[in-house]
């Protein structure tokens, strides 16, 4: 997996949830680790990820994205 993808994801997380996320986003980060990460903000997060990475997630894929690593893996799968 690409460190560049994780770096870009961290920037999106900081935009969505606040700058206090900087340096704390890893593949193991989950919804429980980020106080602001709820079902509504998750939609905003994924819309931004889709736009910035040029990918489109299916609803069934989104249910599996409970941690940052799963989001990163989905992006990299789609981008080949």
Tab-separated table of N, CA, C and O in Angstrom:
chain	number	residue	atom	x	y	z
A	1	UNK	N	0.830	-1.175	0.000
A	1	UNK	CA	0.000	0.000	0.000
A	1	UNK	C	0.874	1.237	0.000
A	1	UNK	O	1.938	1.254	0.556
A	2	UNK	N	0.338	2.267	-0.588
A	2	UNK	CA	1.105	3.482	-0.789
A	2	UNK	C	1.053	4.413	0.420
A	2	UNK	O	-0.014	4.701	0.955
A	3	UNK	N	2.234	4.884	0.830
A	3	UNK	CA	2.286	5.879	1.901
A	3	UNK	C	1.653	7.185	1.431
A	3	UNK	O	1.086	7.922	2.232
A	4	UNK	N	1.743	7.465	0.111
A	4	UNK	CA	1.129	8.661	-0.448
A	4	UNK	C	-0.383	8.645	-0.242
A	4	UNK	O	-0.984	9.668	0.087
A	5	UNK	N	-1.005	7.492	-0.414
A	5	UNK	CA	-2.451	7.375	-0.203
A	5	UNK	C	-2.788	7.697	1.247
A	5	UNK	O	-3.734	8.444	1.519
A	6	UNK	N	-2.044	7.173	2.179
A	6	UNK	CA	-2.294	7.434	3.597
A	6	UNK	C	-2.075	8.910	3.925
A	6	UNK	O	-2.861	9.508	4.663
A	7	UNK	N	-1.058	9.521	3.358
A	7	UNK	CA	-0.794	10.942	3.582
A	7	UNK	C	-1.959	11.785	3.075
A	7	UNK	O	-2.417	12.711	3.754
A	8	UNK	N	-2.440	11.452	1.898
A	8	UNK	CA	-3.585	12.182	1.335
A	8	UNK	C	-4.851	11.950	2.162
A	8	UNK	O	-5.638	12.871	2.378
A	9	UNK	N	-5.044	10.721	2.635
A	9	UNK	CA	-6.192	10.435	3.489
A	9	UNK	C	-6.116	11.225	4.792
A	9	UNK	O	-7.125	11.751	5.273
A	10	UNK	N	-4.922	11.309	5.371
A	10	UNK	CA	-4.765	12.057	6.606
A	10	UNK	C	-5.174	13.514	6.398
A	10	UNK	O	-5.867	14.098	7.244
A	11	UNK	N	-4.800	14.098	5.276
A	11	UNK	CA	-5.177	15.483	4.980
A	11	UNK	C	-6.694	15.626	4.900
A	11	UNK	O	-7.267	16.586	5.425
A	12	UNK	N	-7.357	14.656	4.279
A	12	UNK	CA	-8.816	14.684	4.169
A	12	UNK	C	-9.454	14.513	5.548
A	12	UNK	O	-10.425	15.199	5.883
A	13	UNK	N	-8.915	13.624	6.368
A	13	UNK	CA	-9.424	13.447	7.729
A	13	UNK	C	-9.292	14.749	8.517
A	13	UNK	O	-10.218	15.134	9.243
A	14	UNK	N	-8.162	15.426	8.392
A	14	UNK	CA	-7.954	16.683	9.127
A	14	UNK	C	-8.918	17.768	8.641
A	14	UNK	O	-9.422	18.545	9.444
A	15	UNK	N	-9.184	17.814	7.341
A	15	UNK	CA	-10.162	18.768	6.817
A	15	UNK	C	-11.557	18.467	7.359
A	15	UNK	O	-12.318	19.378	7.685
A	16	UNK	N	-11.893	17.193	7.424
A	16	UNK	CA	-13.239	16.772	7.818
A	16	UNK	C	-13.443	16.840	9.330
A	16	UNK	O	-14.487	17.308	9.793
A	17	UNK	N	-12.468	16.385	10.096
A	17	UNK	CA	-12.645	16.226	11.531
A	17	UNK	C	-11.858	17.213	12.387
A	17	UNK	O	-12.028	17.249	13.594
A	18	UNK	N	-10.972	17.962	11.784
A	18	UNK	CA	-10.188	18.940	12.534
A	18	UNK	C	-8.706	18.614	12.524
A	18	UNK	O	-8.304	17.457	12.376
A	19	UNK	N	-7.935	19.654	12.677
A	19	UNK	CA	-6.477	19.526	12.574
A	19	UNK	C	-5.863	18.694	13.694
A	19	UNK	O	-4.726	18.244	13.582
A	20	UNK	N	-6.606	18.432	14.769
A	20	UNK	CA	-6.074	17.624	15.863
A	20	UNK	C	-5.825	16.169	15.419
A	20	UNK	O	-5.168	15.419	16.125
A	21	UNK	N	-6.309	15.795	14.232
A	21	UNK	CA	-6.077	14.440	13.694
A	21	UNK	C	-4.669	14.275	13.130
A	21	UNK	O	-4.196	13.158	12.968
A	22	UNK	N	-4.036	15.398	12.823
A	22	UNK	CA	-2.728	15.334	12.167
A	22	UNK	C	-1.754	14.481	12.957
A	22	UNK	O	-1.603	14.622	14.153
A	23	UNK	N	-1.137	13.530	12.264
A	23	UNK	CA	-0.158	12.648	12.877
A	23	UNK	C	-0.753	11.467	13.616
A	23	UNK	O	-0.028	10.648	14.156
A	24	UNK	N	-2.088	11.378	13.654
A	24	UNK	CA	-2.744	10.310	14.408
A	24	UNK	C	-3.496	9.322	13.522
A	24	UNK	O	-4.076	8.366	14.030
A	25	UNK	N	-3.492	9.536	12.214
A	25	UNK	CA	-4.247	8.684	11.302
A	25	UNK	C	-3.332	7.563	10.799
A	25	UNK	O	-2.311	7.822	10.173
A	26	UNK	N	-3.710	6.332	11.122
A	26	UNK	CA	-2.971	5.153	10.662
A	26	UNK	C	-3.966	4.178	10.056
A	26	UNK	O	-5.180	4.393	10.121
A	27	UNK	N	-3.480	3.093	9.512
A	27	UNK	CA	-4.369	2.064	8.959
A	27	UNK	C	-5.302	1.496	10.027
A	27	UNK	O	-6.393	1.032	9.724
A	28	UNK	N	-4.887	1.534	11.278
A	28	UNK	CA	-5.682	0.947	12.354
A	28	UNK	C	-6.702	1.919	12.959
A	28	UNK	O	-7.514	1.520	13.788
A	29	UNK	N	-6.669	3.192	12.560
A	29	UNK	CA	-7.595	4.178	13.100
A	29	UNK	C	-9.028	3.807	12.726
A	29	UNK	O	-9.322	3.500	11.580
A	30	UNK	N	-9.912	3.822	13.736
A	30	UNK	CA	-11.323	3.488	13.521
A	30	UNK	C	-12.208	4.647	13.966
A	30	UNK	O	-11.735	5.636	14.527
A	31	UNK	N	-13.495	4.471	13.758
A	31	UNK	CA	-14.491	5.459	14.149
A	31	UNK	C	-14.395	5.784	15.646
A	31	UNK	O	-14.610	6.929	16.052
A	32	UNK	N	-14.070	4.804	16.459
A	32	UNK	CA	-13.954	5.024	17.901
A	32	UNK	C	-12.765	5.903	18.279
A	32	UNK	O	-12.742	6.497	19.353
A	33	UNK	N	-11.759	5.972	17.394
A	33	UNK	CA	-10.560	6.749	17.682
A	33	UNK	C	-10.711	8.235	17.379
A	33	UNK	O	-9.910	9.047	17.840
A	34	UNK	N	-11.717	8.584	16.565
A	34	UNK	CA	-11.917	9.976	16.145
A	34	UNK	C	-13.304	10.414	16.626
A	34	UNK	O	-14.319	9.974	16.086
A	35	UNK	N	-13.327	11.249	17.639
A	35	UNK	CA	-14.584	11.624	18.291
A	35	UNK	C	-15.634	12.161	17.312
A	35	UNK	O	-16.816	11.852	17.412
A	36	UNK	N	-15.221	12.942	16.343
A	36	UNK	CA	-16.150	13.567	15.401
A	36	UNK	C	-16.647	12.621	14.304
A	36	UNK	O	-17.539	12.969	13.530
A	37	UNK	N	-16.062	11.437	14.215
A	37	UNK	CA	-16.396	10.491	13.148
A	37	UNK	C	-17.704	9.784	13.507
A	37	UNK	O	-17.740	8.848	14.283
A	38	UNK	N	-18.788	10.259	12.912
A	38	UNK	CA	-20.084	9.625	13.079
A	38	UNK	C	-20.656	9.312	11.696
A	38	UNK	O	-19.991	9.540	10.688
A	39	UNK	N	-21.868	8.806	11.648
A	39	UNK	CA	-22.423	8.372	10.364
A	39	UNK	C	-22.597	9.531	9.391
A	39	UNK	O	-22.417	9.361	8.180
A	40	UNK	N	-22.912	10.720	9.886
A	40	UNK	CA	-23.085	11.868	8.995
A	40	UNK	C	-21.749	12.366	8.462
A	40	UNK	O	-21.603	12.628	7.270
A	41	UNK	N	-20.770	12.513	9.332
A	41	UNK	CA	-19.458	12.982	8.885
A	41	UNK	C	-18.768	11.943	8.008
A	41	UNK	O	-17.969	12.291	7.136
A	42	UNK	N	-19.109	10.677	8.212
A	42	UNK	CA	-18.542	9.609	7.388
A	42	UNK	C	-18.947	9.790	5.928
A	42	UNK	O	-18.133	9.608	5.021
A	43	UNK	N	-20.187	10.192	5.691
A	43	UNK	CA	-20.656	10.441	4.324
A	43	UNK	C	-19.858	11.584	3.705
A	43	UNK	O	-19.401	11.484	2.566
A	44	UNK	N	-19.675	12.674	4.451
A	44	UNK	CA	-18.864	13.795	3.961
A	44	UNK	C	-17.442	13.351	3.652
A	44	UNK	O	-16.873	13.719	2.620
A	45	UNK	N	-16.887	12.564	4.556
A	45	UNK	CA	-15.530	12.054	4.368
A	45	UNK	C	-15.424	11.262	3.071
A	45	UNK	O	-14.543	11.514	2.244
A	46	UNK	N	-16.331	10.314	2.877
A	46	UNK	CA	-16.255	9.469	1.679
A	46	UNK	C	-16.514	10.241	0.398
A	46	UNK	O	-15.898	9.957	-0.636
A	47	UNK	N	-17.385	11.245	0.445
A	47	UNK	CA	-17.616	12.066	-0.753
A	47	UNK	C	-16.341	12.817	-1.135
A	47	UNK	O	-15.986	12.904	-2.312
A	48	UNK	N	-15.646	13.321	-0.135
A	48	UNK	CA	-14.383	14.016	-0.400
A	48	UNK	C	-13.333	13.049	-0.917
A	48	UNK	O	-12.601	13.360	-1.868
A	49	UNK	N	-13.252	11.867	-0.329
A	49	UNK	CA	-12.296	10.847	-0.790
A	49	UNK	C	-12.584	10.489	-2.242
A	49	UNK	O	-11.661	10.432	-3.075
A	50	UNK	N	-13.843	10.263	-2.577
A	50	UNK	CA	-14.207	9.918	-3.964
A	50	UNK	C	-13.774	11.022	-4.931
A	50	UNK	O	-13.190	10.736	-5.980
A	51	UNK	N	-14.034	12.262	-4.553
A	51	UNK	CA	-13.682	13.393	-5.408
A	51	UNK	C	-12.169	13.520	-5.586
A	51	UNK	O	-11.668	13.648	-6.702
A	52	UNK	N	-11.435	13.477	-4.484
A	52	UNK	CA	-9.985	13.703	-4.539
A	52	UNK	C	-9.216	12.558	-5.196
A	52	UNK	O	-8.188	12.777	-5.808
A	53	UNK	N	-9.723	11.331	-5.034
A	53	UNK	CA	-9.016	10.177	-5.591
A	53	UNK	C	-9.600	9.720	-6.920
A	53	UNK	O	-9.064	8.813	-7.550
A	54	UNK	N	-10.732	10.315	-7.332
A	54	UNK	CA	-11.338	9.942	-8.609
A	54	UNK	C	-11.890	8.528	-8.613
A	54	UNK	O	-11.769	7.819	-9.602
A	55	UNK	N	-12.489	8.132	-7.491
A	55	UNK	CA	-13.083	6.794	-7.376
A	55	UNK	C	-14.548	6.939	-6.973
A	55	UNK	O	-14.983	8.011	-6.549
A	56	UNK	N	-15.291	5.853	-7.102
A	56	UNK	CA	-16.694	5.820	-6.692
A	56	UNK	C	-16.912	4.554	-5.895
A	56	UNK	O	-16.619	3.453	-6.355
A	57	UNK	N	-17.418	4.695	-4.670
A	57	UNK	CA	-17.681	3.554	-3.805
A	57	UNK	C	-19.135	3.133	-3.921
A	57	UNK	O	-20.023	3.964	-3.988
A	58	UNK	N	-19.357	1.848	-3.904
A	58	UNK	CA	-20.698	1.284	-3.869
A	58	UNK	C	-21.159	1.218	-2.413
A	58	UNK	O	-20.331	1.069	-1.509
A	59	UNK	N	-22.468	1.310	-2.177
A	59	UNK	CA	-22.960	1.267	-0.798
A	59	UNK	C	-22.483	0.043	-0.011
A	59	UNK	O	-22.143	0.170	1.174
A	60	UNK	N	-22.424	-1.124	-0.648
A	60	UNK	CA	-21.984	-2.316	0.084
A	60	UNK	C	-20.502	-2.235	0.462
A	60	UNK	O	-20.087	-2.807	1.466
A	61	UNK	N	-19.695	-1.510	-0.323
A	61	UNK	CA	-18.285	-1.308	0.028
A	61	UNK	C	-18.161	-0.417	1.267
A	61	UNK	O	-17.311	-0.638	2.126
A	62	UNK	N	-19.020	0.594	1.326
A	62	UNK	CA	-18.941	1.567	2.414
A	62	UNK	C	-19.174	0.924	3.776
A	62	UNK	O	-18.597	1.357	4.775
A	63	UNK	N	-19.978	-0.113	3.823
A	63	UNK	CA	-20.253	-0.765	5.107
A	63	UNK	C	-19.031	-1.478	5.662
A	63	UNK	O	-18.976	-1.778	6.848
A	64	UNK	N	-18.051	-1.740	4.799
A	64	UNK	CA	-16.824	-2.415	5.231
A	64	UNK	C	-15.721	-1.441	5.640
A	64	UNK	O	-14.663	-1.849	6.088
A	65	UNK	N	-15.976	-0.148	5.476
A	65	UNK	CA	-14.943	0.869	5.714
A	65	UNK	C	-15.004	1.386	7.143
A	65	UNK	O	-15.272	2.546	7.407
A	66	UNK	N	-14.742	0.519	8.088
A	66	UNK	CA	-14.808	0.858	9.502
A	66	UNK	C	-13.459	1.292	10.067
A	66	UNK	O	-13.363	1.648	11.232
A	67	UNK	N	-12.426	1.242	9.234
A	67	UNK	CA	-11.102	1.704	9.659
A	67	UNK	C	-10.403	2.340	8.467
A	67	UNK	O	-10.741	2.081	7.314
A	68	UNK	N	-9.422	3.175	8.733
A	68	UNK	CA	-8.715	3.902	7.680
A	68	UNK	C	-8.069	2.943	6.688
A	68	UNK	O	-8.106	3.163	5.477
A	69	UNK	N	-7.492	1.847	7.174
A	69	UNK	CA	-6.843	0.884	6.287
A	69	UNK	C	-7.808	0.302	5.264
A	69	UNK	O	-7.437	0.078	4.110
A	70	UNK	N	-9.051	0.085	5.653
A	70	UNK	CA	-10.050	-0.442	4.723
A	70	UNK	C	-10.394	0.590	3.652
A	70	UNK	O	-10.597	0.239	2.484
A	71	UNK	N	-10.434	1.866	4.035
A	71	UNK	CA	-10.670	2.927	3.054
A	71	UNK	C	-9.504	2.993	2.084
A	71	UNK	O	-9.692	3.055	0.867
A	72	UNK	N	-8.295	2.928	2.615
A	72	UNK	CA	-7.098	2.997	1.766
A	72	UNK	C	-7.046	1.798	0.821
A	72	UNK	O	-6.766	1.956	-0.370
A	73	UNK	N	-7.344	0.626	1.310
A	73	UNK	CA	-7.331	-0.574	0.471
A	73	UNK	C	-8.364	-0.466	-0.663
A	73	UNK	O	-8.084	-0.840	-1.808
A	74	UNK	N	-9.542	0.058	-0.350
A	74	UNK	CA	-10.582	0.230	-1.371
A	74	UNK	C	-10.150	1.221	-2.442
A	74	UNK	O	-10.354	0.985	-3.640
A	75	UNK	N	-9.522	2.313	-2.036
A	75	UNK	CA	-9.018	3.301	-2.992
A	75	UNK	C	-7.998	2.648	-3.917
A	75	UNK	O	-8.074	2.783	-5.137
A	76	UNK	N	-7.038	1.955	-3.345
A	76	UNK	CA	-5.971	1.371	-4.141
A	76	UNK	C	-6.459	0.264	-5.045
A	76	UNK	O	-5.962	0.091	-6.151
A	77	UNK	N	-7.468	-0.483	-4.612
A	77	UNK	CA	-8.092	-1.504	-5.483
A	77	UNK	C	-8.723	-0.838	-6.701
A	77	UNK	O	-8.564	-1.293	-7.832
A	78	UNK	N	-9.439	0.234	-6.463
A	78	UNK	CA	-10.147	0.904	-7.542
A	78	UNK	C	-9.201	1.604	-8.500
A	78	UNK	O	-9.481	1.722	-9.679
A	79	UNK	N	-8.107	2.090	-7.985
A	79	UNK	CA	-7.159	2.825	-8.821
A	79	UNK	C	-6.180	1.893	-9.512
A	79	UNK	O	-5.404	2.334	-10.362
A	80	UNK	N	-6.192	0.610	-9.118
A	80	UNK	CA	-5.324	-0.383	-9.750
A	80	UNK	C	-3.929	-0.226	-9.346
A	80	UNK	O	-2.939	-0.484	-9.800
